[in-house]
PDB file of C-alpha atoms in Angstrom:
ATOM      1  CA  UNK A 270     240.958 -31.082 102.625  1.00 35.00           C
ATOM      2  CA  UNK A 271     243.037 -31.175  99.677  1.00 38.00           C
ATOM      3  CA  UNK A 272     242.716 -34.606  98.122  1.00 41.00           C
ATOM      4  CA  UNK A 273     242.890 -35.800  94.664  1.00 44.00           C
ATOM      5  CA  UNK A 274     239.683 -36.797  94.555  1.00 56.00           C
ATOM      6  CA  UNK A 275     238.505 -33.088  94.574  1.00 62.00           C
ATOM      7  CA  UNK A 276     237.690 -30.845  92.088  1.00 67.00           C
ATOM      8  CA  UNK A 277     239.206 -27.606  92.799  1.00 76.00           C
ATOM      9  CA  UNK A 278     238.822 -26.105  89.675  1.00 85.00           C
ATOM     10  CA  UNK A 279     234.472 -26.038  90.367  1.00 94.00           C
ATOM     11  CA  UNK A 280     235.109 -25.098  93.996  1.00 95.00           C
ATOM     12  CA  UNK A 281     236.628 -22.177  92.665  1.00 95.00           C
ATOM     13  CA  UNK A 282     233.862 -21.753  89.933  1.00 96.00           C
ATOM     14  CA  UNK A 283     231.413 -22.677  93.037  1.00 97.00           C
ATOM     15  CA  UNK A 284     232.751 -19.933  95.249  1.00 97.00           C
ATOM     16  CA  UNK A 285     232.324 -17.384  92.391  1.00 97.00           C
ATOM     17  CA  UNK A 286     228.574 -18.462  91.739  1.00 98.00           C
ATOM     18  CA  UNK A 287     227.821 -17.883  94.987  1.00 98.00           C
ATOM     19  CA  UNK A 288     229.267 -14.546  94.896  1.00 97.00           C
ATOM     20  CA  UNK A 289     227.417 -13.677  91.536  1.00 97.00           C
ATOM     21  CA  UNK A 290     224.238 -15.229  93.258  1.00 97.00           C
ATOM     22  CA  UNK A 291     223.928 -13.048  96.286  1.00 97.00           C
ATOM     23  CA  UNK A 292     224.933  -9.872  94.079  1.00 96.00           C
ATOM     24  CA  UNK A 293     221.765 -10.471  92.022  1.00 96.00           C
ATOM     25  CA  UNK A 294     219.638 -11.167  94.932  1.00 95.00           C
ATOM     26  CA  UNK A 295     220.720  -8.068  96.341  1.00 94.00           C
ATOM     27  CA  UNK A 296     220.907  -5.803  93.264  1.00 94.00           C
ATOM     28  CA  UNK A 297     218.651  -7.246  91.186  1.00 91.00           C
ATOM     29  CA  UNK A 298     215.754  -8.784  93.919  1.00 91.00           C
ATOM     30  CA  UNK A 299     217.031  -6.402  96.758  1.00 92.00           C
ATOM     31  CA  UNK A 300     215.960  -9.359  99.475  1.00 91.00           C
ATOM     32  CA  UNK A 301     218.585 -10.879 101.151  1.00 94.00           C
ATOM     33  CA  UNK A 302     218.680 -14.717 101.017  1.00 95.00           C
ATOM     34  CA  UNK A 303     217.487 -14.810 104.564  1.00 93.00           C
ATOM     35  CA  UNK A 304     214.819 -12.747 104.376  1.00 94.00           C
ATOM     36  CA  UNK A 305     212.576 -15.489 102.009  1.00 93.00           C
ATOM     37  CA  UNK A 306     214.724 -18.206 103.937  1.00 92.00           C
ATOM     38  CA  UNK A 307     216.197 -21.509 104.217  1.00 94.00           C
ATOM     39  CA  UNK A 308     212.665 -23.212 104.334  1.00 94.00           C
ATOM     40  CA  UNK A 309     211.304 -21.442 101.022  1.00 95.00           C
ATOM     41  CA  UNK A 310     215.034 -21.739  99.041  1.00 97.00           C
ATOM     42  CA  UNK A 311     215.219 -25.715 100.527  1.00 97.00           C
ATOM     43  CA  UNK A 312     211.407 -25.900  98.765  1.00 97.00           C
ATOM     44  CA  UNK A 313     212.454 -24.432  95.433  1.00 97.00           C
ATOM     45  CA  UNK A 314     215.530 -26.706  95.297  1.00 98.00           C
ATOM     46  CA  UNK A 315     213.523 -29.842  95.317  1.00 98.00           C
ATOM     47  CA  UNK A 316     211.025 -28.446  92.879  1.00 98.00           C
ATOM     48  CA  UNK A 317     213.683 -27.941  90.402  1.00 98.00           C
ATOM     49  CA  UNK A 318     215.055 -30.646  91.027  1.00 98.00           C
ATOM     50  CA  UNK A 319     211.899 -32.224  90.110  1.00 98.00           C
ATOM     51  CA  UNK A 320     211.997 -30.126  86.868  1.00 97.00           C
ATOM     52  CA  UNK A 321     215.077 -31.929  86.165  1.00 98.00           C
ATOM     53  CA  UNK A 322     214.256 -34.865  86.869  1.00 97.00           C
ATOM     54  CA  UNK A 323     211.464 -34.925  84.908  1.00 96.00           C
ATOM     55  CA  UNK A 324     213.489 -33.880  81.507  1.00 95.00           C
ATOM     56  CA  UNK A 325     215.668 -36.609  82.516  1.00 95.00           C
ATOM     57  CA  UNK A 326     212.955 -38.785  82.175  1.00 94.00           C
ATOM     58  CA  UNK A 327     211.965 -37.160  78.908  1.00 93.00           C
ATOM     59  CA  UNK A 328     214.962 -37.428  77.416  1.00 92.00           C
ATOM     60  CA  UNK A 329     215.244 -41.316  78.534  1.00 91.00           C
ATOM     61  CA  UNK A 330     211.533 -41.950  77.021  1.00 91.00           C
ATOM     62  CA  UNK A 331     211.689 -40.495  73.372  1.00 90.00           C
ATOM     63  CA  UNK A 332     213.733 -41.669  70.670  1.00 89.00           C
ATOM     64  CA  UNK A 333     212.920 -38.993  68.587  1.00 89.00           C
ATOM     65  CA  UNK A 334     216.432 -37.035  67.537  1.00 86.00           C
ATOM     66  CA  UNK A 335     215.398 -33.730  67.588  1.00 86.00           C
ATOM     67  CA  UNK A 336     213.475 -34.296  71.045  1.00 87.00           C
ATOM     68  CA  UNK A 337     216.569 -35.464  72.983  1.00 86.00           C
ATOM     69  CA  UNK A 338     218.210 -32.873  71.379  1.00 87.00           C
ATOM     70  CA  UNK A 339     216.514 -30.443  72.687  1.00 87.00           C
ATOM     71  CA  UNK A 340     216.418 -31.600  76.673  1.00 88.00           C
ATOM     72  CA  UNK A 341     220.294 -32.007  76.321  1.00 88.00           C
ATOM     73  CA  UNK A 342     221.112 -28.610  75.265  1.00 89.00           C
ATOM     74  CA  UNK A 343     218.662 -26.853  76.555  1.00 91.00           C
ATOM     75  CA  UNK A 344     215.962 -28.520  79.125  1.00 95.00           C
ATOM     76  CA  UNK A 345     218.389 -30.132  81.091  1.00 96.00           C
ATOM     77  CA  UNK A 346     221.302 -27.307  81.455  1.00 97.00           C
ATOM     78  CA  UNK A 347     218.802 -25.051  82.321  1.00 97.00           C
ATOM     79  CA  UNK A 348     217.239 -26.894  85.468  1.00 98.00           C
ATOM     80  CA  UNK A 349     220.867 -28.702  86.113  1.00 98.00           C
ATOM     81  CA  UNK A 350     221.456 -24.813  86.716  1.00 98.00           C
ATOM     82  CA  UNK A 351     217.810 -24.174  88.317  1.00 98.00           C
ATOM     83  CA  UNK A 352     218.761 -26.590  91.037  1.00 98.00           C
ATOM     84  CA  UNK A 353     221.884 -25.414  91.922  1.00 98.00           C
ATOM     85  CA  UNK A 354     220.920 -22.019  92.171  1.00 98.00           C
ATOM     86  CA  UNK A 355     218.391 -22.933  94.587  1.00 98.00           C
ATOM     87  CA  UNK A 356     221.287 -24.796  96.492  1.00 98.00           C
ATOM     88  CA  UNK A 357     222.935 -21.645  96.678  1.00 98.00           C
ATOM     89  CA  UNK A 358     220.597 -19.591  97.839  1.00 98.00           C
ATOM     90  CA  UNK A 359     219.829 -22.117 101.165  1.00 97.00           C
ATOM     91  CA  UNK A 360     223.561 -21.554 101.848  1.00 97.00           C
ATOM     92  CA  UNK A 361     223.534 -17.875 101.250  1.00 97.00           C
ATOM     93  CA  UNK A 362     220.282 -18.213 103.615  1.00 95.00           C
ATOM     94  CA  UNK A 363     222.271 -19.917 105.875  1.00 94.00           C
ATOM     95  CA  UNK A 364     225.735 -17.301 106.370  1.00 94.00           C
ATOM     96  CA  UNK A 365     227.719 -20.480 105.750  1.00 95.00           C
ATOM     97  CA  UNK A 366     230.719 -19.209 104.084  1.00 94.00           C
ATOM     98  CA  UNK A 367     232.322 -22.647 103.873  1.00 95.00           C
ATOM     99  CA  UNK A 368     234.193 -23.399 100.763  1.00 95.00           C
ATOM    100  CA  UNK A 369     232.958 -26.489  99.175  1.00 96.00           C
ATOM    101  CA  UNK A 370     235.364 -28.973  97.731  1.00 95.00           C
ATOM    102  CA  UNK A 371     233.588 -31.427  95.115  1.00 95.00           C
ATOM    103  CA  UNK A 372     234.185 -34.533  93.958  1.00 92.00           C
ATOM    104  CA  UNK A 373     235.411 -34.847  90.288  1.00 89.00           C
ATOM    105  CA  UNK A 374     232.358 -35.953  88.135  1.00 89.00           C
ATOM    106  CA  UNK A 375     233.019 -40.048  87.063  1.00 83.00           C
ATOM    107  CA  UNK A 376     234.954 -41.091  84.188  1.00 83.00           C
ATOM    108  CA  UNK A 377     232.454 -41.817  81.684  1.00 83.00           C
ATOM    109  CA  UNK A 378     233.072 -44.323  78.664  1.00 84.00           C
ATOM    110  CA  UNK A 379     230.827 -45.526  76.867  1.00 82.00           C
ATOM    111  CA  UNK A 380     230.886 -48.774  79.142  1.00 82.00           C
ATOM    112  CA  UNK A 381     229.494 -46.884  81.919  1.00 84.00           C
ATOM    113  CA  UNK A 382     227.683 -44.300  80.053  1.00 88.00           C
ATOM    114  CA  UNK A 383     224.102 -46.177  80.648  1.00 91.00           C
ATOM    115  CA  UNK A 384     220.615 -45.466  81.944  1.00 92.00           C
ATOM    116  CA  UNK A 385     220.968 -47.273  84.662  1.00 94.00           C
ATOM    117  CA  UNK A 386     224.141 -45.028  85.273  1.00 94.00           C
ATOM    118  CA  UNK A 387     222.165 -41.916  84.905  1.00 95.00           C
ATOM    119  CA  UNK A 388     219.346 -43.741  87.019  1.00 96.00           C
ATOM    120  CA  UNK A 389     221.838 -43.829  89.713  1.00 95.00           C
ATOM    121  CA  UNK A 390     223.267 -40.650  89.548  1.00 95.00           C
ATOM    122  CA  UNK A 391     219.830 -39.059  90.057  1.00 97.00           C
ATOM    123  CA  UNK A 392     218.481 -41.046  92.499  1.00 98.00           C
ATOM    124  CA  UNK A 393     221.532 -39.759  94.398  1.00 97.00           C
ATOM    125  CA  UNK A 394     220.729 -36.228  93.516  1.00 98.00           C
ATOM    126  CA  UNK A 395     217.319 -36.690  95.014  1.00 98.00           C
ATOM    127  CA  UNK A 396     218.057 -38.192  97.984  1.00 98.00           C
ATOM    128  CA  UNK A 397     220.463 -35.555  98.898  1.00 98.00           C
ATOM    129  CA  UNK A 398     218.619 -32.999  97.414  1.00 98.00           C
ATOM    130  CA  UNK A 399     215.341 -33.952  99.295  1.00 98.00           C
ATOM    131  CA  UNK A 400     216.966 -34.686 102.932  1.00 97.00           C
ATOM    132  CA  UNK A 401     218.246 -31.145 102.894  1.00 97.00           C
ATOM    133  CA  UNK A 402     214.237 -30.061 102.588  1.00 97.00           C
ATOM    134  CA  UNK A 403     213.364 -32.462 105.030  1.00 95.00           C
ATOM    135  CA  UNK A 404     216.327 -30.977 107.475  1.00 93.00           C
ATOM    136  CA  UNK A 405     215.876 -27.788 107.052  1.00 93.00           C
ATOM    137  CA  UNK A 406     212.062 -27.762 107.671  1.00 91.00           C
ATOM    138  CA  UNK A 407     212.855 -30.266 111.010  1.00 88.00           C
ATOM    139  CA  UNK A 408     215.292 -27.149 111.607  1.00 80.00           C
ATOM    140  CA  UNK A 409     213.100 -24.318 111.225  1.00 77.00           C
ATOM    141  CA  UNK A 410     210.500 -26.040 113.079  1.00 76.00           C
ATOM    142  CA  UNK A 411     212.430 -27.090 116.318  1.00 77.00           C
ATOM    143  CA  UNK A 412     214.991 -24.132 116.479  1.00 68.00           C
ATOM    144  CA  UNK A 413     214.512 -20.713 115.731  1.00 57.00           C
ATOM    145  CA  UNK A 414     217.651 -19.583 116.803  1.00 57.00           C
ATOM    146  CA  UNK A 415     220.688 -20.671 115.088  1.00 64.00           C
ATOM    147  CA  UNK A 416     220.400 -23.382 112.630  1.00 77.00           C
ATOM    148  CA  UNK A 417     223.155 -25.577 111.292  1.00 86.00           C
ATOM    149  CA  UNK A 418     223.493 -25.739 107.745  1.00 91.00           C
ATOM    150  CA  UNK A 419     224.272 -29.415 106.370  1.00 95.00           C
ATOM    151  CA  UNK A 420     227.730 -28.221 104.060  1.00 96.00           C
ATOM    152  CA  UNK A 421     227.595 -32.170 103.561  1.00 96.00           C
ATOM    153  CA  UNK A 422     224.413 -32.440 102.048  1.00 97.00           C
ATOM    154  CA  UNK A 423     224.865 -29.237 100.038  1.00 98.00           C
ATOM    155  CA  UNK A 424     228.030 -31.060  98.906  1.00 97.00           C
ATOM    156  CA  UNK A 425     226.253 -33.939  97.468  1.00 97.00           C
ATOM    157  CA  UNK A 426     224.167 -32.232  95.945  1.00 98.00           C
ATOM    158  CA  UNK A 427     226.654 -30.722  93.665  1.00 98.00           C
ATOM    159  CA  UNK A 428     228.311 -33.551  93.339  1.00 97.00           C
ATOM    160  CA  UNK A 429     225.766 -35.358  91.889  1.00 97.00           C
ATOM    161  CA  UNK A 430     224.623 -31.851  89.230  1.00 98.00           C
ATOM    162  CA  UNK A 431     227.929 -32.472  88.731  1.00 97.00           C
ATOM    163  CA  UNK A 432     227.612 -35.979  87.699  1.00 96.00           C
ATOM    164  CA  UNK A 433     224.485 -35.281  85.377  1.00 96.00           C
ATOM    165  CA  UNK A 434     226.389 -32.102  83.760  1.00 96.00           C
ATOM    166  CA  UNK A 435     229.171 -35.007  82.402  1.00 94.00           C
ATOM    167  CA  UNK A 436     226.808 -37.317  81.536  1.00 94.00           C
ATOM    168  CA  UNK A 437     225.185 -35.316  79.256  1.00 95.00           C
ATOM    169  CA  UNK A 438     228.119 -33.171  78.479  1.00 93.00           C
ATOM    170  CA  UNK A 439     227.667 -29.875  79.260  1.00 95.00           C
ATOM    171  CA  UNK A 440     229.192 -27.431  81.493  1.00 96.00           C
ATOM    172  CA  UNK A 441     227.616 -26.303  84.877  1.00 97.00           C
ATOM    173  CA  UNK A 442     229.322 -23.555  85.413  1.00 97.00           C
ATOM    174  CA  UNK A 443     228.304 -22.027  81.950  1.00 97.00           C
ATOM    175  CA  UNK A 444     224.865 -23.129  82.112  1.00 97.00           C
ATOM    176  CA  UNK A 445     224.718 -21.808  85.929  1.00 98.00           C
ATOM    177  CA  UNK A 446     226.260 -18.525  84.270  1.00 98.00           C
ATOM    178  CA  UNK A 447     223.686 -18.227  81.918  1.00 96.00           C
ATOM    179  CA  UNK A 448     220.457 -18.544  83.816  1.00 96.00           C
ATOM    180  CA  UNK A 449     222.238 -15.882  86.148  1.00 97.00           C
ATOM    181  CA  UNK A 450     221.803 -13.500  83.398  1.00 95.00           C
ATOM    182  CA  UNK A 451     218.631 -14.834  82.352  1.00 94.00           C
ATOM    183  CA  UNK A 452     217.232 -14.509  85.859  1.00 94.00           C
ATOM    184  CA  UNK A 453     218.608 -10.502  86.030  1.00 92.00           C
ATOM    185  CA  UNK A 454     216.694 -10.191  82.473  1.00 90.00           C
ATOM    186  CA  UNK A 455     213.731 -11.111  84.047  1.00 87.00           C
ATOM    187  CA  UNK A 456     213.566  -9.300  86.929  1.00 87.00           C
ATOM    188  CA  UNK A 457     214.310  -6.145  85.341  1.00 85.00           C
ATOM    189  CA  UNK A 458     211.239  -7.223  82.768  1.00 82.00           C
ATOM    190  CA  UNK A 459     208.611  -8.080  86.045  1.00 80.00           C
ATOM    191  CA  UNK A 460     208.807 -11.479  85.832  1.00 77.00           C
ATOM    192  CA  UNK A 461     209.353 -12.263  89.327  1.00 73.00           C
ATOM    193  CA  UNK A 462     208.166 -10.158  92.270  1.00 57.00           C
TER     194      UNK A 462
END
């Protein structure tokens, strides 16, 4: 599965926020991914997705400087990394130990850097995003026993945060990183039951 088209430095980085994830959920939350389940993580990743989404939108309606600013250092990091914990968590959820390859994010100039581009790019992260939800509710709802996880779909998926990390030029790993250690903050301060 080694092609050039991969991105083996963020599997690597992938495989390593997985780890961290499921050692906060266990130290931190002490519930194991499967106990809130596929279903409930598959929900959260489309509503942050949403999230994202939605400061994508913000930052694509205002011209104001200081209010694009803001969604592309903070806002849109923070749910780029929102989402793909959630993504993490189904898998977790799921005992799928599979390591994920992804595709290298697009090589953008400023040709190709374009709204529509970024229109595109999302609209693939929601279609992928939202027929894992759709999947594994069908799943939960026709098989209680042993339910295949979709490492395809979960691969788009990051692909496409991927994609949206490069366009506005941040790194997912780092942001993913740092809501880790926001998320442990508040836990330990009650935030989250």
């Amino acid at each position: 599965m080694n092609t050039n088209n991969e991105n083996n430095g963020f599997a690597d980085a992938l495989e390593q926020l997985e780890k961290r994830a499921l050692q906060i959920q266990m130290e931190h939350f002490k519930i194991p991914p499967e106990k809130r389940g596929r279903a409930f993580y598959s929900l959260e990743l489309v509503g942050e997705m949403g999230e994202l989404l939605n400061d994508c939108k913000k930052f694509m309606r205002t011209k104001l400087a200081h209010r694009r600013a803001e969604q592309i250092e903070k806002r849109i990091p923070e749910e780029a990394a929102d989402t793909l914990i959630a993504l993490i968590l189904i898998k977790l959820a799921a005992h799928d130990e599979q390591k994920v390859f992804p595709k290298a994010p697009f090589n953008l100039d400023d040709s190709v850097k374009t709204t529509m581009w970024l229109h595109t790019c999302l609209s693939s992260l929601a279609l992928s995003a939202s027929s894992l939800y759709v999947k594994e509710i069908l799943e939960t709802a026709t098989n209680e026993t042993k339910k295949k996880f979709d490492i395809g779909l979960y691969k788009s998926v990051v692909d496409s945060l991927l994609n949206v990390a490069n366009f506005f030029e941040f790194d997912l790993e780092d942001a993913t990183n740092n809501k880790l250690t926001q998320i442990i903050s508040k836990v330990e301060n009650g935030h989250y039951d």
